[in-house]
Tab-separated table of C-alpha atoms and ligand atoms in Angstrom:
chain	number	residue	atom	x	y	z
X	400	MET	CA	1.009	-8.073	23.472
X	401	ALA	CA	2.121	-4.594	22.470
X	402	LYS	CA	0.417	-1.227	22.292
X	403	ILE	CA	0.437	-0.088	18.670
X	404	LEU	CA	-0.625	3.220	17.119
X	405	VAL	CA	-1.715	2.734	13.504
X	406	THR	CA	-1.931	5.904	11.423
X	407	GLY	CA	-4.115	5.582	8.345
X	408	GLY	CA	-5.779	2.518	9.818
X	409	ALA	CA	-9.069	3.437	8.102
X	410	GLY	CA	-7.491	2.901	4.689
X	411	TYR	CA	-7.114	-0.225	2.601
X	412	ILE	CA	-3.822	-1.747	3.770
X	413	GLY	CA	-4.043	-0.123	7.202
X	414	SER	CA	-7.451	-1.623	8.001
X	415	HIS	CA	-6.241	-5.098	7.034
X	416	THR	CA	-3.170	-4.731	9.225
X	417	VAL	CA	-5.349	-3.592	12.148
X	418	GLN	CA	-7.334	-6.835	11.836
X	419	PHE	CA	-4.176	-8.951	11.860
X	420	LEU	CA	-2.783	-7.007	14.840
X	421	LEU	CA	-6.005	-7.595	16.779
X	422	ARG	CA	-5.929	-11.297	15.917
X	423	ALA	CA	-2.369	-11.421	17.270
X	424	GLY	CA	-3.657	-9.911	20.553
X	425	HIS	CA	-2.190	-6.413	20.261
X	426	ASP	CA	-3.745	-3.300	21.764
X	427	VAL	CA	-4.480	-1.066	18.761
X	428	THR	CA	-5.393	2.592	18.366
X	429	VAL	CA	-6.112	4.004	14.905
X	430	ALA	CA	-5.291	7.624	14.033
X	431	ASP	CA	-6.912	8.675	10.766
X	432	SER	CA	-8.077	12.013	9.350
X	433	LEU	CA	-10.848	10.208	7.418
X	434	VAL	CA	-10.091	12.486	4.461
X	435	ARG	CA	-9.395	9.403	2.337
X	436	GLY	CA	-10.074	6.554	4.762
X	437	PHE	CA	-13.470	5.224	5.858
X	438	ALA	CA	-14.721	4.943	9.442
X	439	HIS	CA	-16.522	1.720	8.437
X	440	ASN	CA	-13.096	0.068	8.004
X	441	VAL	CA	-12.225	0.429	11.703
X	442	PRO	CA	-13.605	-1.785	14.482
X	443	PRO	CA	-15.732	0.159	16.997
X	444	GLY	CA	-13.896	2.111	19.671
X	445	LEU	CA	-10.437	2.162	18.062
X	446	LEU	CA	-10.662	5.253	15.851
X	447	ARG	CA	-9.310	8.713	16.739
X	448	GLN	CA	-9.929	11.297	14.038
X	449	VAL	CA	-6.782	13.405	13.817
X	450	ASP	CA	-4.645	15.185	11.243
X	451	LEU	CA	-1.016	14.084	11.494
X	452	THR	CA	0.302	17.590	10.845
X	453	ASP	CA	-1.295	18.589	14.177
X	454	THR	CA	1.628	17.461	16.387
X	455	PRO	CA	0.127	18.359	19.812
X	456	SER	CA	-2.913	16.182	19.176
X	457	LEU	CA	-0.617	13.179	18.542
X	458	ILE	CA	1.127	13.381	21.919
X	459	PRO	CA	-1.673	11.820	24.020
X	460	LEU	CA	-2.165	9.095	21.395
X	461	LEU	CA	1.471	8.025	21.814
X	462	ASP	CA	1.207	7.569	25.577
X	463	GLY	CA	2.529	4.094	26.453
X	464	VAL	CA	2.808	3.102	22.789
X	465	ASP	CA	5.458	0.472	21.919
X	466	ALA	CA	5.535	1.068	18.171
X	467	VAL	CA	3.872	3.053	15.415
X	468	ILE	CA	2.731	1.646	12.082
X	469	HIS	CA	2.443	4.604	9.759
X	470	PHE	CA	0.198	4.191	6.707
X	471	ALA	CA	-1.469	7.593	6.516
X	472	ALA	CA	-0.746	9.103	3.103
X	473	TYR	CA	-2.237	10.203	-0.189
X	474	ILE	CA	-1.388	7.648	-2.847
X	475	ALA	CA	-2.656	8.758	-6.262
X	476	VAL	CA	0.362	9.382	-8.489
X	477	GLY	CA	-1.650	11.455	-10.995
X	478	GLU	CA	-2.916	13.722	-8.221
X	479	SER	CA	0.635	14.146	-6.924
X	480	THR	CA	1.806	15.557	-10.261
X	481	LYS	CA	-1.064	18.068	-10.264
X	482	LEU	CA	-0.901	18.951	-6.557
X	483	PRO	CA	2.658	18.158	-5.395
X	484	GLU	CA	2.338	20.502	-2.411
X	485	LEU	CA	-0.618	18.441	-1.155
X	486	HIS	CA	1.413	15.222	-1.238
X	487	PHE	CA	4.506	16.798	0.323
X	488	TRP	CA	2.396	18.368	3.061
X	489	ASN	CA	0.277	15.349	3.878
X	490	ASN	CA	2.857	12.604	3.319
X	491	SER	CA	6.183	14.222	4.184
X	492	ALA	CA	5.217	16.993	6.617
X	493	GLY	CA	2.673	14.663	8.255
X	494	SER	CA	5.430	12.101	8.821
X	495	ILE	CA	7.813	14.737	10.214
X	496	SER	CA	5.095	15.854	12.616
X	497	LEU	CA	4.559	12.238	13.707
X	498	LEU	CA	8.310	11.718	14.208
X	499	ASN	CA	8.453	14.950	16.187
X	500	ALA	CA	5.694	13.629	18.473
X	501	MET	CA	7.472	10.253	18.746
X	502	ALA	CA	10.741	11.956	19.712
X	503	GLN	CA	8.905	13.979	22.379
X	504	THR	CA	7.206	10.924	23.858
X	505	GLY	CA	10.116	8.473	23.574
X	506	VAL	CA	8.457	6.075	21.108
X	507	SER	CA	11.368	4.561	19.197
X	508	LYS	CA	10.000	2.036	16.690
X	509	ILE	CA	8.125	2.721	13.456
X	510	VAL	CA	7.019	0.672	10.458
X	511	PHE	CA	6.615	2.968	7.468
X	512	SER	CA	4.550	2.433	4.308
X	513	SER	CA	6.858	3.115	1.421
X	514	THR	CA	6.443	2.237	-2.211
X	515	ALA	CA	8.042	0.747	-5.303
X	516	ALA	CA	7.632	4.268	-6.727
X	517	VAL	CA	10.815	5.291	-4.866
X	518	TYR	CA	12.827	3.446	-7.548
X	519	GLY	CA	11.516	5.361	-10.561
X	520	THR	CA	12.095	3.765	-13.949
X	521	VAL	CA	14.918	1.249	-13.819
X	522	ASP	CA	15.833	-1.339	-16.380
X	523	VAL	CA	16.290	-4.056	-13.757
X	524	SER	CA	13.896	-6.864	-12.901
X	525	PRO	CA	13.303	-7.978	-10.213
X	526	LEU	CA	14.234	-4.846	-8.261
X	527	PRO	CA	16.537	-5.222	-5.230
X	528	GLU	CA	16.543	-2.712	-2.356
X	529	THR	CA	20.185	-1.907	-3.122
X	530	LEU	CA	19.089	0.246	-6.085
X	531	PRO	CA	19.265	3.970	-5.399
X	532	MET	CA	16.016	5.814	-4.798
X	533	ALA	CA	15.184	7.909	-7.867
X	534	PRO	CA	11.461	8.686	-7.784
X	535	GLU	CA	9.851	10.193	-10.864
X	536	ASN	CA	6.748	11.734	-9.372
X	537	PRO	CA	5.959	13.805	-6.264
X	538	TYR	CA	4.195	10.872	-4.599
X	539	GLY	CA	7.355	8.738	-4.819
X	540	GLU	CA	9.467	11.710	-3.748
X	541	SER	CA	7.218	12.335	-0.717
X	542	LYS	CA	7.894	8.744	0.398
X	543	ALA	CA	11.624	8.736	-0.475
X	544	THR	CA	12.029	11.940	1.546
X	545	VAL	CA	10.542	10.265	4.603
X	546	GLU	CA	12.749	7.198	4.079
X	547	ARG	CA	15.824	9.438	4.180
X	548	ILE	CA	14.533	11.314	7.237
X	549	LEU	CA	13.948	7.961	8.967
X	550	ASP	CA	17.625	7.105	8.498
X	551	TRP	CA	18.599	10.346	10.203
X	552	MET	CA	16.067	9.770	12.993
X	553	ASP	CA	17.816	6.481	13.718
X	554	ARG	CA	21.324	7.913	13.561
X	555	CYS	CA	20.547	11.015	15.629
X	556	ARG	CA	17.585	9.982	17.767
X	557	GLY	CA	17.638	6.185	18.004
X	558	ILE	CA	14.224	5.808	16.368
X	559	ARG	CA	14.482	2.532	14.443
X	560	SER	CA	12.343	1.906	11.373
X	561	VAL	CA	11.310	-0.731	8.890
X	562	ARG	CA	10.292	0.758	5.556
X	563	LEU	CA	8.087	-1.579	3.546
X	564	ARG	CA	8.149	-0.761	-0.150
X	565	TYR	CA	4.829	-2.016	-1.430
X	566	PHE	CA	4.384	-3.166	-4.970
X	567	ASN	CA	0.758	-3.475	-6.220
X	568	ALA	CA	-1.532	-4.177	-3.278
X	569	CYS	CA	-4.715	-6.011	-4.208
X	570	GLY	CA	-7.320	-8.498	-2.979
X	571	ALA	CA	-9.145	-8.532	0.346
X	572	GLU	CA	-9.141	-10.697	3.450
X	573	PRO	CA	-12.288	-12.820	3.060
X	574	GLY	CA	-15.219	-12.268	5.384
X	575	LEU	CA	-14.203	-8.948	6.947
X	576	GLY	CA	-16.075	-6.495	4.743
X	577	ILE	CA	-12.941	-4.476	4.074
X	578	GLY	CA	-11.204	-4.107	0.745
X	579	GLU	CA	-9.902	-1.803	-1.912
X	580	GLU	CA	-12.061	1.291	-2.343
X	581	HIS	CA	-10.718	4.657	-3.303
X	582	ASP	CA	-12.582	7.757	-4.337
X	583	PRO	CA	-11.938	8.367	-7.168
X	584	GLU	CA	-10.806	4.836	-8.031
X	585	THR	CA	-7.604	4.672	-10.084
X	586	HIS	CA	-6.416	1.106	-9.500
X	587	LEU	CA	-6.548	-1.624	-12.068
X	588	ILE	CA	-8.499	-4.459	-10.435
X	589	PRO	CA	-11.370	-2.369	-8.995
X	590	LEU	CA	-11.596	-0.542	-12.334
X	591	ILE	CA	-11.850	-3.880	-14.168
X	592	PHE	CA	-14.763	-4.748	-11.856
X	593	ARG	CA	-16.431	-1.406	-12.668
X	594	ALA	CA	-16.092	-2.235	-16.373
X	595	ILE	CA	-17.817	-5.588	-15.825
X	596	GLU	CA	-20.603	-3.926	-13.836
X	597	SER	CA	-21.205	-0.959	-16.130
X	598	GLY	CA	-20.415	-2.554	-19.480
X	599	LYS	CA	-18.213	0.498	-20.193
X	600	PRO	CA	-14.788	-0.722	-21.301
X	601	ILE	CA	-11.720	-0.129	-19.193
X	602	THR	CA	-8.820	1.481	-21.022
X	603	VAL	CA	-5.592	-0.502	-21.086
X	604	PHE	CA	-2.873	2.126	-20.849
X	605	GLY	CA	-0.620	1.227	-23.768
X	606	ASN	CA	0.204	-2.033	-25.536
X	607	ASP	CA	3.516	-0.972	-27.054
X	608	TYR	CA	5.750	-1.624	-24.032
X	609	PRO	CA	8.725	-3.957	-24.403
X	610	THR	CA	6.890	-6.830	-22.663
X	611	LEU	CA	5.541	-10.121	-24.018
X	612	ASP	CA	2.037	-8.811	-24.824
X	613	GLY	CA	3.017	-5.121	-24.899
X	614	THR	CA	1.175	-4.157	-21.688
X	615	CYS	CA	2.765	-3.097	-18.385
X	616	ILE	CA	3.902	-5.684	-15.895
X	617	ARG	CA	3.349	-5.268	-12.156
X	618	ASP	CA	3.843	-7.387	-9.045
X	619	TYR	CA	0.356	-7.914	-7.533
X	620	VAL	CA	0.641	-8.757	-3.842
X	621	HIS	CA	-2.295	-9.719	-1.650
X	622	VAL	CA	-3.178	-7.140	0.997
X	623	SER	CA	-3.293	-9.813	3.732
X	624	ASP	CA	0.296	-10.728	2.881
X	625	LEU	CA	1.193	-7.054	3.178
X	626	ALA	CA	-0.521	-7.043	6.576
X	627	THR	CA	1.550	-9.986	7.813
X	628	ALA	CA	4.698	-8.211	6.575
X	629	HIS	CA	3.895	-5.457	9.097
X	630	LEU	CA	3.647	-7.976	11.908
X	631	ALA	CA	6.996	-9.442	10.838
X	632	ALA	CA	8.449	-5.916	10.823
X	633	LEU	CA	7.143	-5.283	14.348
X	634	ASN	CA	8.733	-8.522	15.560
X	635	TRP	CA	11.987	-7.542	13.916
X	636	LEU	CA	12.068	-4.131	15.611
X	637	SER	CA	10.915	-5.534	18.969
X	638	SER	CA	13.742	-8.047	18.958
X	639	GLY	CA	16.312	-5.301	18.351
X	640	GLY	CA	16.471	-5.498	14.529
X	641	ALA	CA	18.164	-2.663	12.673
X	642	THR	CA	16.605	0.027	10.505
X	643	GLY	CA	16.134	-1.000	6.887
X	644	ALA	CA	14.076	-0.979	3.710
X	645	TYR	CA	12.300	-4.070	2.382
X	646	ASN	CA	10.518	-4.766	-0.865
X	647	CYS	CA	7.051	-6.170	-0.394
X	648	GLY	CA	5.969	-8.118	-3.455
X	649	THR	CA	5.583	-11.678	-4.700
X	650	GLY	CA	8.551	-11.618	-7.062
X	651	HIS	CA	6.252	-12.496	-9.994
X	652	GLY	CA	4.976	-10.079	-12.584
X	653	HIS	CA	1.685	-10.032	-14.501
X	654	SER	CA	0.751	-7.897	-17.492
X	655	VAL	CA	-2.435	-5.826	-17.613
X	656	LEU	CA	-3.914	-8.304	-20.115
X	657	GLU	CA	-3.025	-11.207	-17.814
X	658	VAL	CA	-4.858	-9.465	-14.977
X	659	ILE	CA	-7.901	-8.991	-17.215
X	660	ARG	CA	-7.807	-12.703	-18.110
X	661	ALA	CA	-7.426	-13.684	-14.450
X	662	VAL	CA	-10.496	-11.589	-13.592
X	663	GLU	CA	-12.454	-13.282	-16.383
X	664	GLU	CA	-11.426	-16.711	-15.084
X	665	ALA	CA	-12.130	-15.850	-11.443
X	666	THR	CA	-15.507	-14.218	-12.061
X	667	GLY	CA	-16.804	-16.040	-15.148
X	668	ARG	CA	-17.591	-12.595	-16.611
X	669	THR	CA	-16.298	-10.940	-19.758
X	670	VAL	CA	-14.220	-7.806	-19.249
X	671	PRO	CA	-14.862	-5.114	-21.869
X	672	TYR	CA	-11.655	-3.224	-22.645
X	673	VAL	CA	-10.074	-0.939	-25.200
X	674	VAL	CA	-6.423	-0.124	-25.676
X	675	GLY	CA	-5.504	3.536	-25.191
X	676	PRO	CA	-2.310	5.534	-25.003
X	677	ARG	CA	0.291	5.030	-22.304
X	678	ARG	CA	-0.312	6.692	-18.942
X	679	GLU	CA	2.381	9.236	-18.123
X	680	GLY	CA	5.027	7.949	-15.721
X	681	ASP	CA	4.173	4.227	-16.025
X	682	PRO	CA	7.336	2.093	-16.114
X	683	ALA	CA	7.067	-1.034	-18.304
X	684	ARG	CA	7.883	-3.480	-15.537
X	685	LEU	CA	7.932	-3.289	-11.716
X	686	VAL	CA	8.620	-6.594	-9.984
X	687	ALA	CA	10.000	-6.977	-6.466
X	688	ASP	CA	12.991	-8.924	-5.348
X	689	ALA	CA	11.574	-9.714	-1.900
X	690	THR	CA	14.416	-11.984	-0.778
X	691	ARG	CA	15.440	-9.621	2.025
X	692	LEU	CA	11.940	-9.533	3.549
X	693	LYS	CA	11.655	-13.310	3.360
X	694	THR	CA	15.079	-14.212	4.695
X	695	GLN	CA	15.659	-11.439	7.266
X	696	LEU	CA	12.133	-10.896	8.577
X	697	GLY	CA	10.815	-14.421	7.915
X	698	TRP	CA	7.909	-13.237	5.759
X	699	THR	CA	6.036	-15.952	3.857
X	700	PRO	CA	3.316	-14.733	1.494
X	701	ARG	CA	0.249	-16.972	1.472
X	702	TYR	CA	-1.183	-15.965	-1.905
X	703	THR	CA	0.730	-16.928	-5.033
X	704	ASP	CA	-2.057	-17.434	-7.591
X	705	LEU	CA	-3.370	-14.268	-9.224
X	706	ARG	CA	-6.805	-15.823	-9.828
X	707	GLU	CA	-7.167	-16.612	-6.134
X	708	ILE	CA	-6.139	-13.046	-5.272
X	709	VAL	CA	-8.684	-11.667	-7.725
X	710	ARG	CA	-11.397	-13.950	-6.298
X	711	THR	CA	-10.925	-12.366	-2.862
X	712	ALA	CA	-11.181	-8.895	-4.423
X	713	TRP	CA	-14.366	-9.934	-6.264
X	714	GLU	CA	-15.891	-11.213	-3.032
X	715	PHE	CA	-15.297	-7.808	-1.451
X	716	GLU	CA	-16.730	-6.092	-4.527
X	717	GLN	CA	-19.996	-8.018	-4.040
X	718	PHE	CA	-20.015	-6.938	-0.387
X	719	ARG	CA	-19.358	-3.296	-1.370
X	720	LEU	CA	-22.198	-3.283	-3.891
X	721	ALA	CA	-24.604	-4.866	-1.395
X	722	ARG	CA	-23.609	-2.295	1.260
X	723	ARG	CA	-24.183	0.535	-1.217
X	724	SER	CA	-27.654	-0.597	-2.134
X	725	ALA	CA	-28.646	-1.424	1.475
J	500	LIG	N1	-3.868	0.372	-15.753
J	500	LIG	C1	-4.570	0.346	-16.956
J	500	LIG	N2	-5.803	0.932	-16.988
J	500	LIG	C2	-6.372	1.524	-15.910
J	500	LIG	C3	-5.665	1.540	-14.686
J	500	LIG	C4	-4.405	0.954	-14.649
J	500	LIG	O1	-4.083	-0.179	-17.967
J	500	LIG	O2	-7.496	2.061	-16.021
J	500	LIG	C5	-2.528	-0.248	-15.694
J	500	LIG	C6	-1.423	0.724	-15.341
J	500	LIG	O3	-0.879	1.299	-16.522
J	500	LIG	C7	-0.417	-0.179	-14.633
J	500	LIG	C8	-1.292	-1.269	-14.004
J	500	LIG	O4	-2.549	-1.193	-14.661
J	500	LIG	O5	0.431	-0.809	-15.571
J	500	LIG	C9	-1.504	-1.051	-12.518
J	500	LIG	O6	-1.938	0.286	-12.326
J	500	LIG	P1	-2.478	0.802	-10.924
J	500	LIG	O7	-2.927	2.227	-11.124
J	500	LIG	O8	-3.474	-0.162	-10.374
J	500	LIG	O9	-1.210	0.740	-9.963
J	500	LIG	P2	0.261	1.394	-10.130
J	500	LIG	O10	1.090	0.352	-10.822
J	500	LIG	O11	0.126	2.667	-10.877
J	500	LIG	O12	0.682	1.586	-8.714
């Protein structure tokens, strides 16, 4: 059993990881500003409401902590292009503040939520970690900056890190009442559900990409598999593993139209959609080469079928709607 501080544990991936940490018997504290996260995602008694840029308030939370899992961040790419300073402050400065507090308290292990967005647009598929980081939006840059700082924190301060570069997180762990909910919602699968519920068509962002059906291809990875990747990363660091970056995806890509079809098959409902223009900054194809995570850290994703993944997301959607009308 280890004592783990989870920043951003009231968010989507963070709250799932907290559940898996608890199941594994760890002692968990959640630090979350609740600006984007939800208190209802955190089991009673674990939540400390704190802003990561407030370094002094982090010091007591790090007392006796073995490792930090650092999710807290703003994630909307569109927002980051309009308000880059917000993303650099919250994501990069917040991380520096956390690392400052870790250095002061002697906590020397951190698992960091990074993103496929650090690669930018590359004509390679699947993407290996050996590609250079070349983000194309402030969100990706805010994460790439922290990745580089983490390297220096290891070299100069002995703080070792695992950076998990998430591809497209989706789905929900069944039966927990936690899942993907953002405000405003910008992600594909929840927006497809909204289209089913409202009858208002979702817009497919472009069908003139150089892919089989012309729509963008992404690597949709189940959030519970992302959660277990964090436990594998903790094990790696606890057993003396070196600092490194790891892609977190299934290695299989699906187009937007394939996702729509999978939702129709999983839910038995028709998805109304229209095709619109491309969304700025969307690469045609982002698929992970996750060999390093599987072979070095022993990660085995449980979910391989997109329809099954979507079914778990749909189950959470029913829960969310029931909670809203309760
Ligand atoms: N997408 C879409 N319509 C929407 C939202 C998303 O066609 O209303 C597409 C988007 O262009 C991308 C994929 O769905 O190819 C996944 O987008 P999302 O925003 O969920 O995640 P991202 O890949 O941007 O991290």
